[in-house]
Coordinates of C-alpha atoms in Angstrom, one line a residue:
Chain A
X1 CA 0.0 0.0 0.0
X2 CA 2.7 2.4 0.7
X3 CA 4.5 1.5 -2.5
X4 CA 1.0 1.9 -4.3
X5 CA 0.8 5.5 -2.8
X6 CA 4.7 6.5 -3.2
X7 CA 4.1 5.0 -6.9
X8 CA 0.7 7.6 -7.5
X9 CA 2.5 10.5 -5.9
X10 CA 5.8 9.9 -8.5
X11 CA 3.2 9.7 -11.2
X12 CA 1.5 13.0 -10.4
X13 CA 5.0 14.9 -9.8
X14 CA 6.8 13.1 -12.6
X15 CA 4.1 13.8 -14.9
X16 CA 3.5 17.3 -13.7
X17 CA 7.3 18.5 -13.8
X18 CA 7.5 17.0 -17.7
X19 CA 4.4 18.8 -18.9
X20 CA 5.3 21.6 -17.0
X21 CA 8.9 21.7 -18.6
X22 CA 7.9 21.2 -22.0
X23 CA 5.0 23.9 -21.7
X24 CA 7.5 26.2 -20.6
X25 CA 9.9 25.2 -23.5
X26 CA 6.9 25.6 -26.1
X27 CA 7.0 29.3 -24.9
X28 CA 10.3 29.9 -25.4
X29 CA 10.1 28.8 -28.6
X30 CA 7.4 30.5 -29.5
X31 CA 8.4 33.7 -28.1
X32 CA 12.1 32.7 -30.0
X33 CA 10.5 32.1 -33.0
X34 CA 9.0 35.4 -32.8
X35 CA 12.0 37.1 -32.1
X36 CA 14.1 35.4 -35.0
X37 CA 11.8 35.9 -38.2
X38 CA 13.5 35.6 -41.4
X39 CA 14.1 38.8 -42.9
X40 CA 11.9 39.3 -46.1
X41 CA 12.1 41.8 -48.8
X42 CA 10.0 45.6 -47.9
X43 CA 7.4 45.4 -50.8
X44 CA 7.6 48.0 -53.1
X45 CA 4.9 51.0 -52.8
X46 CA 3.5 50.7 -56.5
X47 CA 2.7 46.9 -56.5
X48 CA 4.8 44.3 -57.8
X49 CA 7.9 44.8 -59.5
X50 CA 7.7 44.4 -63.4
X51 CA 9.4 41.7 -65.0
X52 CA 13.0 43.4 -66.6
X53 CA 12.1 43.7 -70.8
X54 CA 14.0 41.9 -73.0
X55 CA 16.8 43.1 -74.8
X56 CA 16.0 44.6 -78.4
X57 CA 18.2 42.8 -81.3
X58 CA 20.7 45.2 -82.6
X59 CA 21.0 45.1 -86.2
X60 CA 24.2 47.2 -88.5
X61 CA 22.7 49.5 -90.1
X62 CA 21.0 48.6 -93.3
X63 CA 20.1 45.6 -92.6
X64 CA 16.9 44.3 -91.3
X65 CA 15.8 40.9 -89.0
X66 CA 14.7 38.8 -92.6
X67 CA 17.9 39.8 -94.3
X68 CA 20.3 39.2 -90.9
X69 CA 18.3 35.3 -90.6
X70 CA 19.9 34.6 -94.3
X71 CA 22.7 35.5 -93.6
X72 CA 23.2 33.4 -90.1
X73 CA 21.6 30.4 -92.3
X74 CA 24.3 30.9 -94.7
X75 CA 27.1 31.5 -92.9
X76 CA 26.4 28.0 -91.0
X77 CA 25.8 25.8 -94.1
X78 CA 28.9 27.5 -95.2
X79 CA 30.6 26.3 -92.7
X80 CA 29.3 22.6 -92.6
X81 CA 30.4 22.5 -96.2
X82 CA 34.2 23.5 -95.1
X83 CA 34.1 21.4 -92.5
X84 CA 33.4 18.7 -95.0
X85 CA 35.7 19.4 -97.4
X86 CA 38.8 20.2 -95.1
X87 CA 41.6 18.5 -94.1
X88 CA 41.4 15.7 -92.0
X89 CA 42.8 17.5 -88.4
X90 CA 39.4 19.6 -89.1
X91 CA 37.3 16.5 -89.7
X92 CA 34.4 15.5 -87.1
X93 CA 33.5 12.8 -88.8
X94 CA 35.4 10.7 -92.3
X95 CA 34.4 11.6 -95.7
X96 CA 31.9 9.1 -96.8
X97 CA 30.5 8.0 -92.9
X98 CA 27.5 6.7 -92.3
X99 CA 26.9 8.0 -89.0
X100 CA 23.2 6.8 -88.6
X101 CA 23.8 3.5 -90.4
X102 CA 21.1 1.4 -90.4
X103 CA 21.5 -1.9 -88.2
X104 CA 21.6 -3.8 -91.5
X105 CA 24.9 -2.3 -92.4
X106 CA 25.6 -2.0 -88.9
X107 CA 26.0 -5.9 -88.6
X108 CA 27.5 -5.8 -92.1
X109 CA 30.4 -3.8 -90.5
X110 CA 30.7 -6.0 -87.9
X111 CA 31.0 -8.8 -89.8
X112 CA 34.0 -7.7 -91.8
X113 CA 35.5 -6.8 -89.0
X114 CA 36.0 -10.3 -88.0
X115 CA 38.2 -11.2 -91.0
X116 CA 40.0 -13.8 -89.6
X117 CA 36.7 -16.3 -89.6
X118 CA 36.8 -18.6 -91.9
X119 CA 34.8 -17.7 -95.8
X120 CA 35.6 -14.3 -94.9
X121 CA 38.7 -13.6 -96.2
Chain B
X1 CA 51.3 -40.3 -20.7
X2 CA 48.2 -37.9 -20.6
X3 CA 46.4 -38.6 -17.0
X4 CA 43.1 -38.0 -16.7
X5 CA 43.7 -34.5 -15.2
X6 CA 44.6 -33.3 -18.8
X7 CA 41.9 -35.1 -20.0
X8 CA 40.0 -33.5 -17.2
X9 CA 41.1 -30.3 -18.1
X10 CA 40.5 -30.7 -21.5
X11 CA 37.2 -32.0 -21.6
X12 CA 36.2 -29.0 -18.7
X13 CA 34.4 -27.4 -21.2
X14 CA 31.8 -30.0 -21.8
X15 CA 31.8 -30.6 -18.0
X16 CA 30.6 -27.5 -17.1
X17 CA 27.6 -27.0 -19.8
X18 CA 24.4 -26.2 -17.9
X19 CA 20.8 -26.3 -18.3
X20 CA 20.6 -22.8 -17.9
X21 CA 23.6 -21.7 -20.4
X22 CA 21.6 -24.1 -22.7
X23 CA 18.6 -22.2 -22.8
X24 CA 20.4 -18.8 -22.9
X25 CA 22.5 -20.1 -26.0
X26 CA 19.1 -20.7 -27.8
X27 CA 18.1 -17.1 -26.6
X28 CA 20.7 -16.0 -28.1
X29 CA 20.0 -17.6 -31.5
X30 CA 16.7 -16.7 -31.1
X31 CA 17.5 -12.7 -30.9
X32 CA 20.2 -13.2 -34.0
X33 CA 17.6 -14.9 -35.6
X34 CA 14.8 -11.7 -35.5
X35 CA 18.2 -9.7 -36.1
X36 CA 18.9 -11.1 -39.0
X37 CA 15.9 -12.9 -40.3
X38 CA 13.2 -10.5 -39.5
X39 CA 15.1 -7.4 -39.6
X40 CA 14.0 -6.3 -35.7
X41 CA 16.4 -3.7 -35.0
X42 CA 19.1 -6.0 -36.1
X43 CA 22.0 -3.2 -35.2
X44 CA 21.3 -4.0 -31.3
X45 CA 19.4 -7.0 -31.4
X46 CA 23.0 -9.2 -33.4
X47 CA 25.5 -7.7 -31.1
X48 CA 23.1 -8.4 -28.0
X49 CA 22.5 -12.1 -29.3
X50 CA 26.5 -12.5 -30.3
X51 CA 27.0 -11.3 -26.8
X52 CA 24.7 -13.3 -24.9
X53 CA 25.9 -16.2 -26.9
X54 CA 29.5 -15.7 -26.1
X55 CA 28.7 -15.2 -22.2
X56 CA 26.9 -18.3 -21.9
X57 CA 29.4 -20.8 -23.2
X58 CA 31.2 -22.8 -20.8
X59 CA 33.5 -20.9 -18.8
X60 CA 33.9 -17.9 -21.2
X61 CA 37.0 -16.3 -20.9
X62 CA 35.1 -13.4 -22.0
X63 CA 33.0 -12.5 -18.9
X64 CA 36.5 -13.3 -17.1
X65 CA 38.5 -11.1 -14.9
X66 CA 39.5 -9.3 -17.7
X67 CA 38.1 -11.1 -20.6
X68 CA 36.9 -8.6 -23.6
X69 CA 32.8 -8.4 -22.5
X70 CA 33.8 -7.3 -19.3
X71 CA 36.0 -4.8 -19.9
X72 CA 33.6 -3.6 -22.9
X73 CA 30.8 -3.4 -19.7
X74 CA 33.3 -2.1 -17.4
X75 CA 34.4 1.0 -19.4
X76 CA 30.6 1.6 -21.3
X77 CA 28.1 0.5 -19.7
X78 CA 29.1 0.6 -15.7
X79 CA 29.6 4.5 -16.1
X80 CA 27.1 5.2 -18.6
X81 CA 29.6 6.1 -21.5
X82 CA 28.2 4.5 -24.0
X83 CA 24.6 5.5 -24.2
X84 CA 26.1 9.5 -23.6
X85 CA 28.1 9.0 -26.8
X86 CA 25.1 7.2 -28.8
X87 CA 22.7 10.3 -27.9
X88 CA 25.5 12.4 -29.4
X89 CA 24.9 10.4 -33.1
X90 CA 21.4 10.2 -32.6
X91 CA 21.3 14.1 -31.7
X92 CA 23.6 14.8 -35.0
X93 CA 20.8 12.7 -37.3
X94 CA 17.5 14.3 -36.0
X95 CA 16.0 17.4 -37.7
X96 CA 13.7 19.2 -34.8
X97 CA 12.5 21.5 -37.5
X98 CA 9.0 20.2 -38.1
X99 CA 8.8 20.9 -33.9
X100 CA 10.2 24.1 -34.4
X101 CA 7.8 25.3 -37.2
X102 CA 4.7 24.2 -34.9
X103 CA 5.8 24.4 -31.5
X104 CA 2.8 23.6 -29.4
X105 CA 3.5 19.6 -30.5
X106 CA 5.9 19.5 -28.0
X107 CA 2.7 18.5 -25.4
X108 CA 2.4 15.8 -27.4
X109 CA 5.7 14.3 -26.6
X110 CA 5.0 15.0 -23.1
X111 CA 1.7 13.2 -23.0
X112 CA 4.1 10.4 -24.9
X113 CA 5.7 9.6 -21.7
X114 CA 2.9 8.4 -19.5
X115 CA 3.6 4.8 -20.0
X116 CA 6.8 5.1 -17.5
X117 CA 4.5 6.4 -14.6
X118 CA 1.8 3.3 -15.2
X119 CA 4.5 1.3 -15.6
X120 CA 6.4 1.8 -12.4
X121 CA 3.2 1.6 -10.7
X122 CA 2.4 -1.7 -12.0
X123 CA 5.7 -3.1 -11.1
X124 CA 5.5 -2.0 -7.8
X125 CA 2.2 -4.1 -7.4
X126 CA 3.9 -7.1 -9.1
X127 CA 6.4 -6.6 -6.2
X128 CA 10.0 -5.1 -7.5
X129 CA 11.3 -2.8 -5.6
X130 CA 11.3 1.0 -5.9
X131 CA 14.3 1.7 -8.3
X132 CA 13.7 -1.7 -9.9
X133 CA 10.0 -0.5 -10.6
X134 CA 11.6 2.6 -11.8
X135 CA 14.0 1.0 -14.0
X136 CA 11.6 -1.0 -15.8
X137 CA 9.1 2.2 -16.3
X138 CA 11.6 3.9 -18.3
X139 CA 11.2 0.9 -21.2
X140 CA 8.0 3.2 -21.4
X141 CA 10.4 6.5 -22.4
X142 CA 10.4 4.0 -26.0
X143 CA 13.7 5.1 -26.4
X144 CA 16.9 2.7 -26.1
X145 CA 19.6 4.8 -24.5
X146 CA 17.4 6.6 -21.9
X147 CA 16.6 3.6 -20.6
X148 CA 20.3 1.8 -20.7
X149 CA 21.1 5.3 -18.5
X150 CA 18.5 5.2 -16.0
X151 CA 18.3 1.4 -15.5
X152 CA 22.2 1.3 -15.2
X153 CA 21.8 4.1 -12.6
X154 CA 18.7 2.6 -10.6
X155 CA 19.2 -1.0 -11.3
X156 CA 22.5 -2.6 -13.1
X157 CA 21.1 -6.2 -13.1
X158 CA 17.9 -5.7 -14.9
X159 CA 20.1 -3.8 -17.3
X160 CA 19.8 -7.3 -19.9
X161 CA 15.9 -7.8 -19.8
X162 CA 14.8 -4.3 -19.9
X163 CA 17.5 -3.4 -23.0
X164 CA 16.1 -6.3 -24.6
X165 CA 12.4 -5.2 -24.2
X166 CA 13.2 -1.8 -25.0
X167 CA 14.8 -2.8 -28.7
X168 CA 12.5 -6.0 -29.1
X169 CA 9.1 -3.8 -29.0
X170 CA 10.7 -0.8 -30.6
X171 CA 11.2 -2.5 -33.6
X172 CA 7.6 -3.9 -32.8
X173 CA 6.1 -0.1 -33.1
X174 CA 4.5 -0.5 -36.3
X175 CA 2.6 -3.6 -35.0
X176 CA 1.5 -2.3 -31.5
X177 CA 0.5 1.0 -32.6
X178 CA -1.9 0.5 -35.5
X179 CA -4.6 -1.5 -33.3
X180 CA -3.9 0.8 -30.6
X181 CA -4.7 4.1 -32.6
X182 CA -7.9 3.0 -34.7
X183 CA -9.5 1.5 -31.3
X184 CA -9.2 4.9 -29.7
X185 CA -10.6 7.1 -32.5
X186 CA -13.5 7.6 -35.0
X187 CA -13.6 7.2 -38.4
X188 CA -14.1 11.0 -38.4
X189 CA -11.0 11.7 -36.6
X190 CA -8.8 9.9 -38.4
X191 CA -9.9 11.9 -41.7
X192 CA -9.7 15.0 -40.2
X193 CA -7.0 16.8 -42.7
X194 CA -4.2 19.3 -41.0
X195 CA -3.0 21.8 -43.3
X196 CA 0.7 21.9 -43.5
X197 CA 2.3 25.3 -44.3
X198 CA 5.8 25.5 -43.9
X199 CA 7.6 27.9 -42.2
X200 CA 10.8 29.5 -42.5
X201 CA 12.9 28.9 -39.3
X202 CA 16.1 30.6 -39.6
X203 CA 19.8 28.9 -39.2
X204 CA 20.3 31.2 -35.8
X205 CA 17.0 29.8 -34.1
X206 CA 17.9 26.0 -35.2
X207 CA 21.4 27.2 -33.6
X208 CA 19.7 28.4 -30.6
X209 CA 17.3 25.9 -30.2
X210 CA 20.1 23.4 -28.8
X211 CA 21.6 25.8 -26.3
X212 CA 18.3 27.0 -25.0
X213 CA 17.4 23.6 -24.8
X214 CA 20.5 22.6 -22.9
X215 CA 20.2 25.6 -20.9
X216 CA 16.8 25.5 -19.2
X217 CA 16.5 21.8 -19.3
X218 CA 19.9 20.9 -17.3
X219 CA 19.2 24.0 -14.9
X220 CA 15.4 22.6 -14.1
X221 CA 16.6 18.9 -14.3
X222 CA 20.4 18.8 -13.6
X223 CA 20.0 15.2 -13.6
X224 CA 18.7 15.2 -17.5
X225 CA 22.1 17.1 -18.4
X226 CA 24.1 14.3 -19.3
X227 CA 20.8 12.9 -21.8
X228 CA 20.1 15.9 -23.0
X229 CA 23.5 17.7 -22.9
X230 CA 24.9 14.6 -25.5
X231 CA 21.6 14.8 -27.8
X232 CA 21.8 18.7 -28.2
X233 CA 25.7 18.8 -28.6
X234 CA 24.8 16.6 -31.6
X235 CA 22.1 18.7 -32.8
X236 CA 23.8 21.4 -32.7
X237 CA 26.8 20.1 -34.6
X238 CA 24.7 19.7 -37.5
X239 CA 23.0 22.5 -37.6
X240 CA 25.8 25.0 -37.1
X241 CA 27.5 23.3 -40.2
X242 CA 30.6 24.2 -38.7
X243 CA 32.1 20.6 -37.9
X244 CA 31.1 18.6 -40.9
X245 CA 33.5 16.1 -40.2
X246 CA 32.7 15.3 -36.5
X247 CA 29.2 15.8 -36.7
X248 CA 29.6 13.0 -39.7
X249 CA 31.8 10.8 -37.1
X250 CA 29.5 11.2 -34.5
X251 CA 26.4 10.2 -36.4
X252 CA 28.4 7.7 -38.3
X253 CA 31.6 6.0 -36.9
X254 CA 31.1 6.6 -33.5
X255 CA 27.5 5.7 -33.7
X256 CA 28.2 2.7 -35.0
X257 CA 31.1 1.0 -32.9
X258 CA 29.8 2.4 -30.0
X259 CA 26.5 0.4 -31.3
X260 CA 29.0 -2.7 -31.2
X261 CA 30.2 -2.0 -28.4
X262 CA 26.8 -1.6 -26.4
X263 CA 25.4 -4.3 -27.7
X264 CA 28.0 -7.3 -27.0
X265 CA 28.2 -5.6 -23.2
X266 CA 24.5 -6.0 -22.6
X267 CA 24.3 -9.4 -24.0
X268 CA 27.5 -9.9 -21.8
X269 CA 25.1 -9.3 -18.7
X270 CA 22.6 -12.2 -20.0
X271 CA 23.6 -14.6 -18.2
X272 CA 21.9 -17.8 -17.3
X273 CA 21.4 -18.1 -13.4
X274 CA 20.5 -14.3 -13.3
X275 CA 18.4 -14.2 -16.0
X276 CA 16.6 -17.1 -16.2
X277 CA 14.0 -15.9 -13.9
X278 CA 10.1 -15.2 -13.5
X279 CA 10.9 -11.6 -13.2
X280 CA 12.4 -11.7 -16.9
X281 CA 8.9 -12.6 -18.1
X282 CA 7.2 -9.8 -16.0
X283 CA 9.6 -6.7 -17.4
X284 CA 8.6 -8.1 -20.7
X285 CA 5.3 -8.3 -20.1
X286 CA 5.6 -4.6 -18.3
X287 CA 7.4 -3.5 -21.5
X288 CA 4.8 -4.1 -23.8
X289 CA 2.5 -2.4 -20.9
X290 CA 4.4 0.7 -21.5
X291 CA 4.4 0.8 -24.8
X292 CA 0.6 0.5 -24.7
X293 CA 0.2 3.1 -22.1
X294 CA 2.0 5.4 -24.0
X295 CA 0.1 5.2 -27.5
X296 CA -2.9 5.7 -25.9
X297 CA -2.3 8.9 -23.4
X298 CA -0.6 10.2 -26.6
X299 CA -4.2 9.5 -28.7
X300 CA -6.1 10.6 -25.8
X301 CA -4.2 13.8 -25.6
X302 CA -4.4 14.7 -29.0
X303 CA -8.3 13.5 -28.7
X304 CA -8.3 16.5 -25.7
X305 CA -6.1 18.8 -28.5
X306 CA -8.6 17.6 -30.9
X307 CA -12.0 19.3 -28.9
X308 CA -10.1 22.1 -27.9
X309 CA -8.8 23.0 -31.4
X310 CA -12.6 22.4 -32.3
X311 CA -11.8 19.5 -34.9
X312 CA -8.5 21.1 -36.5
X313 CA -5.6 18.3 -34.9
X314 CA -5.7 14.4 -35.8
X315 CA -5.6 12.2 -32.6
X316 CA -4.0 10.2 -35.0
X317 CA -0.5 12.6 -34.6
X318 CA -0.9 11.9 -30.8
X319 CA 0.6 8.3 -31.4
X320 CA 3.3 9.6 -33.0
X321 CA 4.1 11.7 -29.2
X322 CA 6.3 8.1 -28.1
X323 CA 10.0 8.5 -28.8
X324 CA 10.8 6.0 -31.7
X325 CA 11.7 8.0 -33.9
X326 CA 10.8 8.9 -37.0
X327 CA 9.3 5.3 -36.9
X328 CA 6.6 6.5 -35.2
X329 CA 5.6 9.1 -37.4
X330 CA 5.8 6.9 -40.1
X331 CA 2.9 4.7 -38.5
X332 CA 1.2 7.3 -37.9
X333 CA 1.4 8.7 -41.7
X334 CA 0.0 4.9 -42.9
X335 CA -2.7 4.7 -40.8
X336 CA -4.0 8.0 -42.0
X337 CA -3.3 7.2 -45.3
X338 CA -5.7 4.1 -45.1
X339 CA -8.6 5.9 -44.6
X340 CA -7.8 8.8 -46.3
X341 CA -5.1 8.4 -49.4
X342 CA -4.4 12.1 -49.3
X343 CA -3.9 13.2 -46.2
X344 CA -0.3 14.0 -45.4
X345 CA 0.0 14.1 -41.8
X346 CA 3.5 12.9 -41.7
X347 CA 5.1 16.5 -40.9
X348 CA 2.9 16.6 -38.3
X349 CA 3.8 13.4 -36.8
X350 CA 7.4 14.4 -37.2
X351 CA 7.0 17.2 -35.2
X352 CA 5.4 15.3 -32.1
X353 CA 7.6 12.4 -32.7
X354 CA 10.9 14.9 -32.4
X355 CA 9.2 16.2 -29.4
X356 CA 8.4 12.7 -28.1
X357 CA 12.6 12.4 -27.9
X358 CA 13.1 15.6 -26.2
X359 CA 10.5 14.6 -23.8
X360 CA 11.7 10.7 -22.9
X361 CA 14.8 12.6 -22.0
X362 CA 13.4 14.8 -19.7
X363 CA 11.1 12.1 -18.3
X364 CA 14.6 10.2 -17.8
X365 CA 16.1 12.8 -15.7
X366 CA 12.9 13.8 -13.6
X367 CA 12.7 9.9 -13.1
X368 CA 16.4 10.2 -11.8
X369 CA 15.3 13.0 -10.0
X370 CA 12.7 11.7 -7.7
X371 CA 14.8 9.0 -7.1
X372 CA 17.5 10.9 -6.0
X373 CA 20.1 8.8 -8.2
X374 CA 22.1 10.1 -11.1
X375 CA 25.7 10.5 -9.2
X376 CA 24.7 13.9 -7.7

């Protein structure tokens, strides 16, 4: 009986001392919190701010936006044709590659590859 | 020729097998195989089942004089090293910002911790003595440290049974709760949705959420400060970002051998005579108790949290107020999901599950407290 008592008296004061020291630590974080807010931005008076414009295209003089798209078109097939014709330190790719060769000639490839099998010498 | 006192001696092994170190080697196998097999919190539950294992074969050299498992329990366990340092990782891996964005969980945790008080009492009825009693209440602080601290404090030789309970139900938490949780509410309340909105915390207040912790905590409980000195140093190496490396080490390497470490001592302390007794079966059947206890004055507090807030909180959360964390909270997330697919409650739970740790280790050190232990 007196363990039963000692045993309800350490339930109310153990129970009562940790809800009373979390409670307290729920107001120091919430007075903390309220102390510590992230620093945001003063919005401006006249609403919100406008998106910055795009640039405008600057052309030379004499020449307008249809006229400059030739040109850029030209100049790159221009220089796709060089690149084809040049030497081979410029080369991306050999003349004559098939560089989306169908799996047919894929395998093809492959096969000569492996000379040294026999009927394909 | 070999006389029969080197056969003596060599066959001394076999001689001294007992019935009792019999049935503690197929404990043993039994805890490697939920470890291993069933996945039931296999980081304790294999080095406490390699540990009981060794201790219990014939004259282990182990538990000797100055065999290994000994000196492992002398220099961890006897003065509470190892749990300190564990509460160090476990501090370094836990994010308390879902309790700092909402606060007012933190009751939630406290109503968490219920279970210990019920507990003791019950033991005390069942007839353990005061500090025993004590000792296996804090299985109801669902948290694996606390209650290797304040049973090795209050009593050392339940220190086997009640670690064992503590880890074996833990891993248990998504089985016990569930029932639990939908016998105490509604239909209604678990489909009650809580809107989440996060909030900005800033890096100072997770900095100073630590220290103040630290601060009022260890001057209103001095005996918590160890628990909750070890968990906020972690904390608060992670958050600072200033120690990437030790906070990394402490969650990490440290965590882990001291893991090792812990767990081959308290199997070391499983030992047949003094465990193989009726009150073994009582502190597990108290530990499951506790756990109970606790999952439902956390559901009944939110239920309370519920009527006040005029329908706005989930009792559901209220599960989630027991330390295990974040397993907890995941429970608690699945059972809202099954009646209700999209609500997200787990923040939520997150937030009264980190306050659920915060709170098991300041029921640890008020339990210390009134029983005037703690090496003050």
């Amino acid at each position: 009986m007196e363990n039963l008592l000692w045993g309800l008296q350490t339930t109310l004061l153990g129970m009562g001392l940790v809800f009373s020291l979390l409670a307290l630590m729920w107001g120091l974080l919430t007075v903390a919190l309220r102390l510590d807010q992230p620093s945001e931005p003063a919005p401006r008076a006249g609403g919100p701010e406008p998106a910055p414009a795009a640039p405008e295209p600057q052309f030379p003089p004499g020449l307008d936006e249809q006229t400059m798209a030739a040109i850029l078109v030209a100049t790159l097939a221009h220089r796709a044709q060089r690149r084809r014709e040049a030497a081979p330190a410029m080369r991306s790719y050999w003349p004559g590659s098939l560089l989306y060769a169908s799996r047919w000639v894929g395998a093809g490839r492959a096969v000569q590859n492996h000379g040294w099998r026999r009927g394909y010498r | 020729m070999i006389g029969s006192d080197t056969i003596g001696l060599l066959l001394q092994g076999l001689s001294h097998v007992t019935v009792e170190s019999v049935v503690m080697i197929g404990l043993s196998l039994v805890l490697l195989y939920l470890g291993i097999e069933k996945g039931y919190e296999p980081l304790l539950l294999l080095p406490i089942g390699a540990g009981c294992l060794l201790a219990n074969l014939p004259l282990s050299p182990l538990i000797a004089e100055d065999g290994m498992l000994r000196v492992l329990y002398d220099m961890g366990i006897r003065n509470e090293l190892f749990p300190l340092l564990i509460f160090i990782g476990i501090g370094a891996l836990t994010d308390f910002g879902p309790l700092l964005e909402n606060p007012r969980l933190v009751l939630l945790g406290a109503a968490g911790q219920f279970g210990i008080f019920m507990t003791l009492i019950a033991a005390l009825l069942l007839g353990f003595t005061r500090p025993e009693a004590a000792s296996i209440g804090i299985i109801g602080a669902i948290d694996g440290p606390t209650s290797i601290y304040v049973s090795g404090l209050l009593a050392p030789h339940l220190l086997g049974p009640i670690t064992v309970a503590a880890y074996s139900y833990m891993s248990l938490v998504p089985i016990i709760l569930p029932p639990i949780m939908k016998g105490l509410t509604t239909k209604s309340e678990r489909l009650v949705r809580m809107p989440y909105t996060q909030r900005a915390i800033t890096r100072r207040t997770r900095i100073l959420f630590p220290i103040l912790v630290t601060v009022v905590v260890g001057t209103l409980v001095p005996f918590a400060t160890p628990l909750i000195g070890m968990l906020m140093l972690g904390n608060l190496m992670k958050e600072s970002g200033a120690v990437e490396r030790l906070t990394k080490a402490s969650a990490q390497e440290i965590a882990n051998t001291v893991t090792l470490f812990l767990g081959l001592a308290i199997g070391s302390t499983m030992v047949g005579g003094e465990f193989l007794k009726p009150r073994t079966l009582a502190i597990l059947f108290l530990g499951i108790v506790a756990f109970g206890v606790d999952a439902m004055a956390g559901v009944l507090f939110a239920k309370v949290l519920n009527r006040l807030s005029r329908g706005k909180v989930n009792p559901l959360i209220g599960a989630a107020g027991i330390s295990a964390f974040p397993m907890a909270a995941r429970v608690v997330q699945k059972v809202a999901q099954e009646e209700d697919f999209e609500n997200f409650l787990l923040m939520h739970a997150m937030g009264a599950n980190a306050a659920g740790q915060i709170a098991s280790v300041v029921a640890g050190g008020v339990l210390l407290a009134l029983m005037g232990a703690g090496g003050l």
